[in-house]
Amino acid sequence: MSPKFMMLILLAMILALQFQVLKSCVEEERVGLLQFKEFVESEGYDADHLFPSWSGDPLSDCCSWERVTCNSSTGRVIQLSLNNTRKYRRCSYDSNWYVNLALFQPFVHLTTLDLSFNAIGGWIENQGTYLILT
Ligand SMILES: *[C@@H]1O[C@H](CO)[C@@H](O)[C@H](O)[C@H]1NC(C)=O
Ligand SMILES: *[C@@H]1O[C@H](CO)[C@@H](O)[C@H](O)[C@H]1NC(C)=O
């Protein structure tokens, strides 16, 4: 192979990689979604059943996950339908949720966040202060 040809292949690979990054979700948002899933799990609910496509596979495109809508040109999450996530209970323990606000920090382009029917009692910040919703 000529060096010119190899350069072309390299260039094509770089372009393909950039295209993929543009198309798929942003890493911080993918991790943020998985953290929300972990939170639901930690509260005693079957999160794998609830979010079957929310995979830990780094190649999985979170824009194609259920309950997630991305802007197709930026690949940023713009809508999250996280309503009614207490469907599959595992344990008898059931109380109001206190959700860490930091969970939603990665979603800087979010315009719609639906958290209805989750019995959220309030919000906690990283410092441990409570913001009670009235
Ligand atoms: C997607 O992002 C582009 C660029 O920021 C913006 O112009 C467009 O209105 C967005 N579309 C939606 C559906 O939010
Ligand atoms: C969440 O709310 C949307 C919009 O109201 C509704 O279409 C959807 O069925 C709800 N999801 C669940 C799991 O209840």
Short mmCIF file of N, CA and C and ligand atoms in Angstrom, two decimals:
data_model
loop_
_atom_site.label_atom_id
_atom_site.label_comp_id
_atom_site.label_asym_id
_atom_site.label_seq_id
_atom_site.Cartn_x
_atom_site.Cartn_y
_atom_site.Cartn_z
N MET A 1 0.83 -1.21 0.00
CA MET A 1 0.00 0.00 0.00
C MET A 1 0.86 1.25 0.00
N SER A 2 0.45 2.21 -0.77
CA SER A 2 1.20 3.46 -0.79
C SER A 2 0.86 4.27 0.45
N PRO A 3 1.82 5.11 0.87
CA PRO A 3 1.55 5.93 2.06
C PRO A 3 0.34 6.84 1.86
N LYS A 4 0.12 7.27 0.63
CA LYS A 4 -1.02 8.14 0.34
C LYS A 4 -2.34 7.43 0.61
N PHE A 5 -2.37 6.18 0.17
CA PHE A 5 -3.57 5.37 0.35
C PHE A 5 -3.84 5.14 1.83
N MET A 6 -2.73 4.89 2.56
CA MET A 6 -2.89 4.65 3.99
C MET A 6 -3.40 5.90 4.71
N MET A 7 -2.92 7.06 4.25
CA MET A 7 -3.39 8.32 4.82
C MET A 7 -4.89 8.48 4.59
N LEU A 8 -5.32 8.09 3.39
CA LEU A 8 -6.74 8.19 3.04
C LEU A 8 -7.59 7.32 3.96
N ILE A 9 -7.08 6.10 4.18
CA ILE A 9 -7.82 5.17 5.05
C ILE A 9 -7.91 5.74 6.46
N LEU A 10 -6.80 6.29 6.93
CA LEU A 10 -6.75 6.87 8.26
C LEU A 10 -7.76 8.02 8.38
N LEU A 11 -7.77 8.85 7.35
CA LEU A 11 -8.68 9.99 7.33
C LEU A 11 -10.14 9.52 7.36
N ALA A 12 -10.42 8.48 6.59
CA ALA A 12 -11.78 7.94 6.54
C ALA A 12 -12.18 7.40 7.91
N MET A 13 -11.21 6.77 8.59
CA MET A 13 -11.50 6.21 9.91
C MET A 13 -11.79 7.33 10.91
N ILE A 14 -11.01 8.39 10.85
CA ILE A 14 -11.21 9.51 11.77
C ILE A 14 -12.58 10.15 11.52
N LEU A 15 -12.92 10.32 10.25
CA LEU A 15 -14.22 10.89 9.90
C LEU A 15 -15.36 10.02 10.41
N ALA A 16 -15.20 8.69 10.22
CA ALA A 16 -16.25 7.77 10.65
C ALA A 16 -16.43 7.84 12.16
N LEU A 17 -15.32 7.97 12.88
CA LEU A 17 -15.35 8.05 14.33
C LEU A 17 -16.07 9.32 14.78
N GLN A 18 -15.77 10.43 14.11
CA GLN A 18 -16.41 11.69 14.46
C GLN A 18 -17.90 11.64 14.19
N PHE A 19 -18.25 10.99 13.08
CA PHE A 19 -19.65 10.88 12.71
C PHE A 19 -20.40 10.09 13.78
N GLN A 20 -19.74 9.02 14.25
CA GLN A 20 -20.36 8.17 15.25
C GLN A 20 -20.56 8.94 16.56
N VAL A 21 -19.56 9.72 16.93
CA VAL A 21 -19.65 10.50 18.16
C VAL A 21 -20.80 11.51 18.07
N LEU A 22 -20.94 12.11 16.90
CA LEU A 22 -22.02 13.07 16.69
C LEU A 22 -23.38 12.41 16.77
N LYS A 23 -23.46 11.23 16.18
CA LYS A 23 -24.73 10.54 16.08
C LYS A 23 -25.20 10.00 17.42
N SER A 24 -24.25 9.45 18.19
CA SER A 24 -24.67 8.77 19.40
C SER A 24 -24.64 9.73 20.58
N CYS A 25 -25.07 9.22 21.70
CA CYS A 25 -25.24 10.11 22.84
C CYS A 25 -23.89 10.50 23.46
N VAL A 26 -23.96 11.53 24.24
CA VAL A 26 -22.78 12.06 24.93
C VAL A 26 -22.47 11.17 26.12
N GLU A 27 -21.19 10.90 26.33
CA GLU A 27 -20.77 9.98 27.38
C GLU A 27 -21.31 10.35 28.77
N GLU A 28 -21.21 11.63 29.14
CA GLU A 28 -21.68 12.02 30.49
C GLU A 28 -23.17 11.75 30.63
N GLU A 29 -23.91 11.90 29.54
CA GLU A 29 -25.35 11.68 29.61
C GLU A 29 -25.66 10.20 29.70
N ARG A 30 -24.88 9.39 28.99
CA ARG A 30 -25.05 7.93 29.07
C ARG A 30 -24.81 7.48 30.50
N VAL A 31 -23.72 7.97 31.09
CA VAL A 31 -23.38 7.61 32.47
C VAL A 31 -24.47 8.12 33.43
N GLY A 32 -24.96 9.33 33.18
CA GLY A 32 -26.01 9.91 34.02
C GLY A 32 -27.27 9.07 34.00
N LEU A 33 -27.63 8.58 32.84
CA LEU A 33 -28.83 7.74 32.73
C LEU A 33 -28.63 6.44 33.49
N LEU A 34 -27.43 5.87 33.36
CA LEU A 34 -27.15 4.62 34.07
C LEU A 34 -27.17 4.84 35.58
N GLN A 35 -26.77 6.05 36.01
CA GLN A 35 -26.82 6.36 37.44
C GLN A 35 -28.26 6.45 37.93
N PHE A 36 -29.13 7.00 37.08
CA PHE A 36 -30.54 7.04 37.47
C PHE A 36 -31.08 5.61 37.58
N LYS A 37 -30.70 4.78 36.64
CA LYS A 37 -31.13 3.38 36.67
C LYS A 37 -30.64 2.70 37.95
N GLU A 38 -29.40 2.96 38.31
CA GLU A 38 -28.84 2.39 39.55
C GLU A 38 -29.60 2.87 40.77
N PHE A 39 -30.00 4.15 40.73
CA PHE A 39 -30.76 4.71 41.84
C PHE A 39 -32.08 3.94 42.02
N VAL A 40 -32.79 3.74 40.90
CA VAL A 40 -34.07 3.02 40.94
C VAL A 40 -33.85 1.61 41.49
N GLU A 41 -32.78 0.98 41.04
CA GLU A 41 -32.42 -0.36 41.51
C GLU A 41 -32.15 -0.35 43.01
N SER A 42 -31.41 0.66 43.46
CA SER A 42 -31.02 0.71 44.86
C SER A 42 -32.22 0.95 45.78
N GLU A 43 -33.30 1.48 45.21
CA GLU A 43 -34.51 1.69 46.01
C GLU A 43 -35.37 0.43 46.07
N GLY A 44 -34.90 -0.64 45.45
CA GLY A 44 -35.61 -1.91 45.54
C GLY A 44 -36.54 -2.22 44.38
N TYR A 45 -36.25 -1.62 43.24
CA TYR A 45 -37.07 -1.87 42.06
C TYR A 45 -36.25 -2.54 40.97
N ASP A 46 -36.94 -3.30 40.13
CA ASP A 46 -36.27 -4.04 39.09
C ASP A 46 -36.01 -3.13 37.88
N ALA A 47 -34.86 -2.47 37.91
CA ALA A 47 -34.56 -1.47 36.89
C ALA A 47 -34.23 -2.10 35.54
N ASP A 48 -33.75 -3.33 35.53
CA ASP A 48 -33.47 -3.99 34.25
C ASP A 48 -34.76 -4.27 33.49
N HIS A 49 -35.79 -4.56 34.26
CA HIS A 49 -37.10 -4.80 33.66
C HIS A 49 -37.72 -3.49 33.16
N LEU A 50 -37.45 -2.45 33.92
CA LEU A 50 -38.03 -1.14 33.61
C LEU A 50 -37.33 -0.46 32.43
N PHE A 51 -36.01 -0.58 32.40
CA PHE A 51 -35.21 0.08 31.35
C PHE A 51 -34.41 -0.98 30.59
N PRO A 52 -35.08 -1.87 29.85
CA PRO A 52 -34.35 -3.00 29.23
C PRO A 52 -33.24 -2.59 28.27
N SER A 53 -33.40 -1.47 27.58
CA SER A 53 -32.36 -1.12 26.60
C SER A 53 -31.24 -0.27 27.20
N TRP A 54 -31.39 0.15 28.44
CA TRP A 54 -30.38 0.99 29.09
C TRP A 54 -29.20 0.10 29.49
N SER A 55 -28.30 -0.07 28.56
CA SER A 55 -27.24 -1.03 28.71
C SER A 55 -25.94 -0.37 29.15
N GLY A 56 -25.15 -1.12 29.90
CA GLY A 56 -23.86 -0.63 30.34
C GLY A 56 -22.79 -0.70 29.26
N ASP A 57 -23.13 -1.30 28.14
CA ASP A 57 -22.21 -1.40 27.01
C ASP A 57 -21.85 0.00 26.51
N PRO A 58 -20.55 0.36 26.56
CA PRO A 58 -20.16 1.72 26.15
C PRO A 58 -20.51 2.05 24.69
N LEU A 59 -20.75 1.05 23.88
CA LEU A 59 -21.09 1.31 22.48
C LEU A 59 -22.59 1.49 22.28
N SER A 60 -23.35 1.26 23.33
CA SER A 60 -24.79 1.39 23.21
C SER A 60 -25.16 2.88 23.11
N ASP A 61 -25.97 3.21 22.13
CA ASP A 61 -26.34 4.61 21.90
C ASP A 61 -27.55 4.97 22.77
N CYS A 62 -27.31 5.80 23.79
CA CYS A 62 -28.39 6.11 24.73
C CYS A 62 -29.51 6.90 24.09
N CYS A 63 -29.27 7.48 22.91
CA CYS A 63 -30.34 8.20 22.23
C CYS A 63 -31.40 7.24 21.69
N SER A 64 -31.06 5.96 21.64
CA SER A 64 -32.05 4.99 21.15
C SER A 64 -32.74 4.27 22.30
N TRP A 65 -32.40 4.63 23.54
CA TRP A 65 -33.01 3.97 24.69
C TRP A 65 -34.44 4.44 24.88
N GLU A 66 -35.28 3.57 25.43
CA GLU A 66 -36.65 4.00 25.69
C GLU A 66 -36.65 5.10 26.75
N ARG A 67 -37.63 5.98 26.65
CA ARG A 67 -37.84 7.10 27.57
C ARG A 67 -36.81 8.24 27.38
N VAL A 68 -35.94 8.09 26.39
CA VAL A 68 -34.92 9.12 26.14
C VAL A 68 -35.12 9.70 24.74
N THR A 69 -35.14 11.02 24.64
CA THR A 69 -35.21 11.66 23.32
C THR A 69 -34.03 12.60 23.18
N CYS A 70 -33.30 12.45 22.08
CA CYS A 70 -32.16 13.34 21.83
C CYS A 70 -32.50 14.27 20.67
N ASN A 71 -31.81 15.38 20.64
CA ASN A 71 -31.82 16.23 19.47
C ASN A 71 -30.97 15.52 18.42
N SER A 72 -31.56 15.25 17.26
CA SER A 72 -30.86 14.41 16.29
C SER A 72 -29.63 15.09 15.69
N SER A 73 -29.56 16.41 15.74
CA SER A 73 -28.36 17.04 15.17
C SER A 73 -27.25 17.20 16.20
N THR A 74 -27.59 17.40 17.47
CA THR A 74 -26.54 17.58 18.48
C THR A 74 -26.24 16.29 19.24
N GLY A 75 -27.19 15.34 19.23
CA GLY A 75 -26.99 14.12 20.00
C GLY A 75 -27.15 14.32 21.49
N ARG A 76 -27.64 15.49 21.90
CA ARG A 76 -27.84 15.75 23.33
C ARG A 76 -29.25 15.37 23.74
N VAL A 77 -29.36 14.89 24.97
CA VAL A 77 -30.67 14.51 25.49
C VAL A 77 -31.51 15.77 25.69
N ILE A 78 -32.70 15.79 25.10
CA ILE A 78 -33.59 16.94 25.29
C ILE A 78 -34.85 16.58 26.07
N GLN A 79 -35.17 15.30 26.13
CA GLN A 79 -36.39 14.91 26.83
C GLN A 79 -36.19 13.58 27.56
N LEU A 80 -36.63 13.55 28.81
CA LEU A 80 -36.57 12.32 29.60
C LEU A 80 -37.95 12.04 30.19
N SER A 81 -38.49 10.89 29.87
CA SER A 81 -39.79 10.49 30.42
C SER A 81 -39.55 9.47 31.52
N LEU A 82 -39.19 9.98 32.68
CA LEU A 82 -38.86 9.09 33.80
C LEU A 82 -40.05 8.97 34.75
N ASN A 83 -41.24 9.07 34.17
CA ASN A 83 -42.45 8.94 34.97
C ASN A 83 -42.77 7.48 35.23
N ASN A 84 -43.45 7.28 36.36
CA ASN A 84 -43.97 5.94 36.67
C ASN A 84 -42.87 4.86 36.64
N THR A 85 -41.81 5.09 37.38
CA THR A 85 -40.70 4.13 37.35
C THR A 85 -40.76 3.13 38.53
N ARG A 86 -41.90 3.13 39.24
CA ARG A 86 -42.00 2.21 40.38
C ARG A 86 -42.88 1.02 40.03
N LYS A 87 -42.72 0.54 38.84
CA LYS A 87 -43.63 -0.50 38.38
C LYS A 87 -43.25 -1.89 38.87
N TYR A 88 -41.94 -2.14 38.97
CA TYR A 88 -41.51 -3.51 39.29
C TYR A 88 -40.80 -3.54 40.63
N ARG A 89 -41.59 -3.71 41.67
CA ARG A 89 -41.04 -3.68 43.01
C ARG A 89 -40.46 -5.03 43.38
N ARG A 90 -39.30 -4.99 44.04
CA ARG A 90 -38.63 -6.22 44.43
C ARG A 90 -38.79 -6.54 45.91
N CYS A 91 -38.86 -5.49 46.70
CA CYS A 91 -38.89 -5.73 48.15
C CYS A 91 -40.12 -5.07 48.73
N SER A 92 -40.35 -5.31 50.01
CA SER A 92 -41.55 -4.76 50.63
C SER A 92 -41.35 -3.30 51.02
N TYR A 93 -40.07 -2.92 51.11
CA TYR A 93 -39.73 -1.55 51.48
C TYR A 93 -40.23 -0.59 50.41
N ASP A 94 -40.99 0.40 50.82
CA ASP A 94 -41.55 1.35 49.84
C ASP A 94 -41.78 2.68 50.52
N SER A 95 -40.98 3.65 50.19
CA SER A 95 -41.17 4.96 50.80
C SER A 95 -40.91 6.03 49.76
N ASN A 96 -41.11 7.27 50.16
CA ASN A 96 -40.84 8.37 49.24
C ASN A 96 -39.37 8.38 48.82
N TRP A 97 -39.14 8.84 47.61
CA TRP A 97 -37.76 8.93 47.11
C TRP A 97 -37.21 10.31 47.38
N TYR A 98 -35.95 10.34 47.76
CA TYR A 98 -35.22 11.60 47.87
C TYR A 98 -34.13 11.55 46.81
N VAL A 99 -34.30 12.32 45.78
CA VAL A 99 -33.47 12.20 44.58
C VAL A 99 -32.35 13.22 44.61
N ASN A 100 -31.15 12.75 44.31
CA ASN A 100 -30.00 13.65 44.26
C ASN A 100 -30.08 14.51 43.00
N LEU A 101 -30.10 15.81 43.19
CA LEU A 101 -30.16 16.75 42.07
C LEU A 101 -29.02 16.55 41.08
N ALA A 102 -27.88 16.13 41.60
CA ALA A 102 -26.69 15.97 40.76
C ALA A 102 -26.91 14.95 39.64
N LEU A 103 -27.89 14.05 39.84
CA LEU A 103 -28.19 13.06 38.81
C LEU A 103 -28.55 13.71 37.48
N PHE A 104 -29.11 14.91 37.56
CA PHE A 104 -29.59 15.55 36.33
C PHE A 104 -28.63 16.61 35.79
N GLN A 105 -27.50 16.76 36.46
CA GLN A 105 -26.52 17.76 36.02
C GLN A 105 -25.96 17.53 34.62
N PRO A 106 -25.75 16.27 34.19
CA PRO A 106 -25.17 16.09 32.85
C PRO A 106 -26.08 16.55 31.72
N PHE A 107 -27.38 16.68 31.99
CA PHE A 107 -28.33 16.92 30.89
C PHE A 107 -28.55 18.42 30.69
N VAL A 108 -27.54 19.07 30.16
CA VAL A 108 -27.58 20.53 30.05
C VAL A 108 -28.53 21.03 28.96
N HIS A 109 -28.93 20.14 28.05
CA HIS A 109 -29.83 20.57 26.98
C HIS A 109 -31.26 20.09 27.20
N LEU A 110 -31.50 19.58 28.39
CA LEU A 110 -32.81 19.01 28.69
C LEU A 110 -33.88 20.09 28.67
N THR A 111 -34.96 19.85 27.93
CA THR A 111 -36.07 20.81 27.94
C THR A 111 -37.30 20.22 28.62
N THR A 112 -37.44 18.89 28.60
CA THR A 112 -38.60 18.26 29.23
C THR A 112 -38.14 17.10 30.11
N LEU A 113 -38.54 17.19 31.38
CA LEU A 113 -38.21 16.12 32.32
C LEU A 113 -39.49 15.71 33.03
N ASP A 114 -39.94 14.50 32.77
CA ASP A 114 -41.17 14.02 33.40
C ASP A 114 -40.81 13.03 34.51
N LEU A 115 -41.07 13.43 35.74
CA LEU A 115 -40.79 12.56 36.89
C LEU A 115 -42.07 12.25 37.65
N SER A 116 -43.19 12.33 36.95
CA SER A 116 -44.46 12.12 37.64
C SER A 116 -44.66 10.66 38.03
N PHE A 117 -45.53 10.42 38.99
CA PHE A 117 -45.86 9.07 39.48
C PHE A 117 -44.64 8.31 39.98
N ASN A 118 -43.75 9.01 40.69
CA ASN A 118 -42.60 8.35 41.29
C ASN A 118 -42.58 8.51 42.80
N ALA A 119 -43.56 9.18 43.35
CA ALA A 119 -43.62 9.46 44.79
C ALA A 119 -42.30 10.07 45.28
N ILE A 120 -41.89 11.13 44.61
CA ILE A 120 -40.67 11.83 45.02
C ILE A 120 -41.02 12.78 46.16
N GLY A 121 -40.39 12.57 47.29
CA GLY A 121 -40.69 13.37 48.47
C GLY A 121 -39.86 14.64 48.54
N GLY A 122 -38.72 14.64 47.85
CA GLY A 122 -37.87 15.81 47.89
C GLY A 122 -36.57 15.55 47.16
N TRP A 123 -35.72 16.57 47.23
CA TRP A 123 -34.45 16.51 46.51
C TRP A 123 -33.32 16.67 47.49
N ILE A 124 -32.24 15.98 47.22
CA ILE A 124 -31.06 16.21 48.03
C ILE A 124 -29.95 16.75 47.15
N GLU A 125 -29.16 17.62 47.75
CA GLU A 125 -27.98 18.10 47.05
C GLU A 125 -26.81 17.27 47.55
N ASN A 126 -25.68 17.41 46.91
CA ASN A 126 -24.52 16.61 47.30
C ASN A 126 -24.13 16.81 48.76
N GLN A 127 -24.35 18.01 49.27
CA GLN A 127 -23.97 18.32 50.64
C GLN A 127 -24.90 17.63 51.64
N GLY A 128 -26.01 17.12 51.16
CA GLY A 128 -26.92 16.45 52.06
C GLY A 128 -28.06 17.33 52.53
N THR A 129 -28.16 18.54 51.98
CA THR A 129 -29.28 19.41 52.34
C THR A 129 -30.53 18.93 51.61
N TYR A 130 -31.65 19.06 52.26
CA TYR A 130 -32.88 18.62 51.66
C TYR A 130 -33.67 19.79 51.09
N LEU A 131 -34.20 19.61 49.90
CA LEU A 131 -35.11 20.59 49.32
C LEU A 131 -36.46 19.89 49.22
N ILE A 132 -37.35 20.21 50.09
CA ILE A 132 -38.62 19.50 50.10
C ILE A 132 -39.61 20.19 49.14
N LEU A 133 -40.18 19.41 48.27
CA LEU A 133 -41.19 19.93 47.35
C LEU A 133 -42.51 20.05 48.11
N THR A 134 -43.21 21.13 47.89
CA THR A 134 -44.51 21.27 48.57
C THR A 134 -45.63 21.20 47.54
C1 LIG B 1 -31.50 20.68 17.87
O1 LIG B 1 -30.34 21.44 18.02
C2 LIG B 1 -30.19 22.45 17.03
C3 LIG B 1 -28.81 23.08 17.24
O2 LIG B 1 -28.65 23.50 18.57
C4 LIG B 1 -31.34 23.42 17.15
O3 LIG B 1 -31.21 24.42 16.18
C5 LIG B 1 -32.65 22.68 16.99
O4 LIG B 1 -33.74 23.56 17.19
C6 LIG B 1 -32.75 21.54 17.98
N1 LIG B 1 -33.94 20.76 17.71
C7 LIG B 1 -34.76 20.37 18.69
C8 LIG B 1 -35.91 19.51 18.25
O5 LIG B 1 -34.60 20.67 19.86
C1 LIG B 2 -45.23 8.81 30.94
O1 LIG B 2 -45.95 9.93 30.50
C2 LIG B 2 -46.20 9.92 29.09
C3 LIG B 2 -46.80 11.26 28.72
O2 LIG B 2 -47.89 11.56 29.55
C4 LIG B 2 -47.10 8.76 28.75
O3 LIG B 2 -47.35 8.74 27.37
C5 LIG B 2 -46.39 7.48 29.16
O4 LIG B 2 -47.25 6.38 28.94
C6 LIG B 2 -45.99 7.54 30.63
N1 LIG B 2 -45.15 6.40 30.90
C7 LIG B 2 -45.44 5.53 31.86
C8 LIG B 2 -44.50 4.40 32.01
O5 LIG B 2 -46.39 5.66 32.60
#
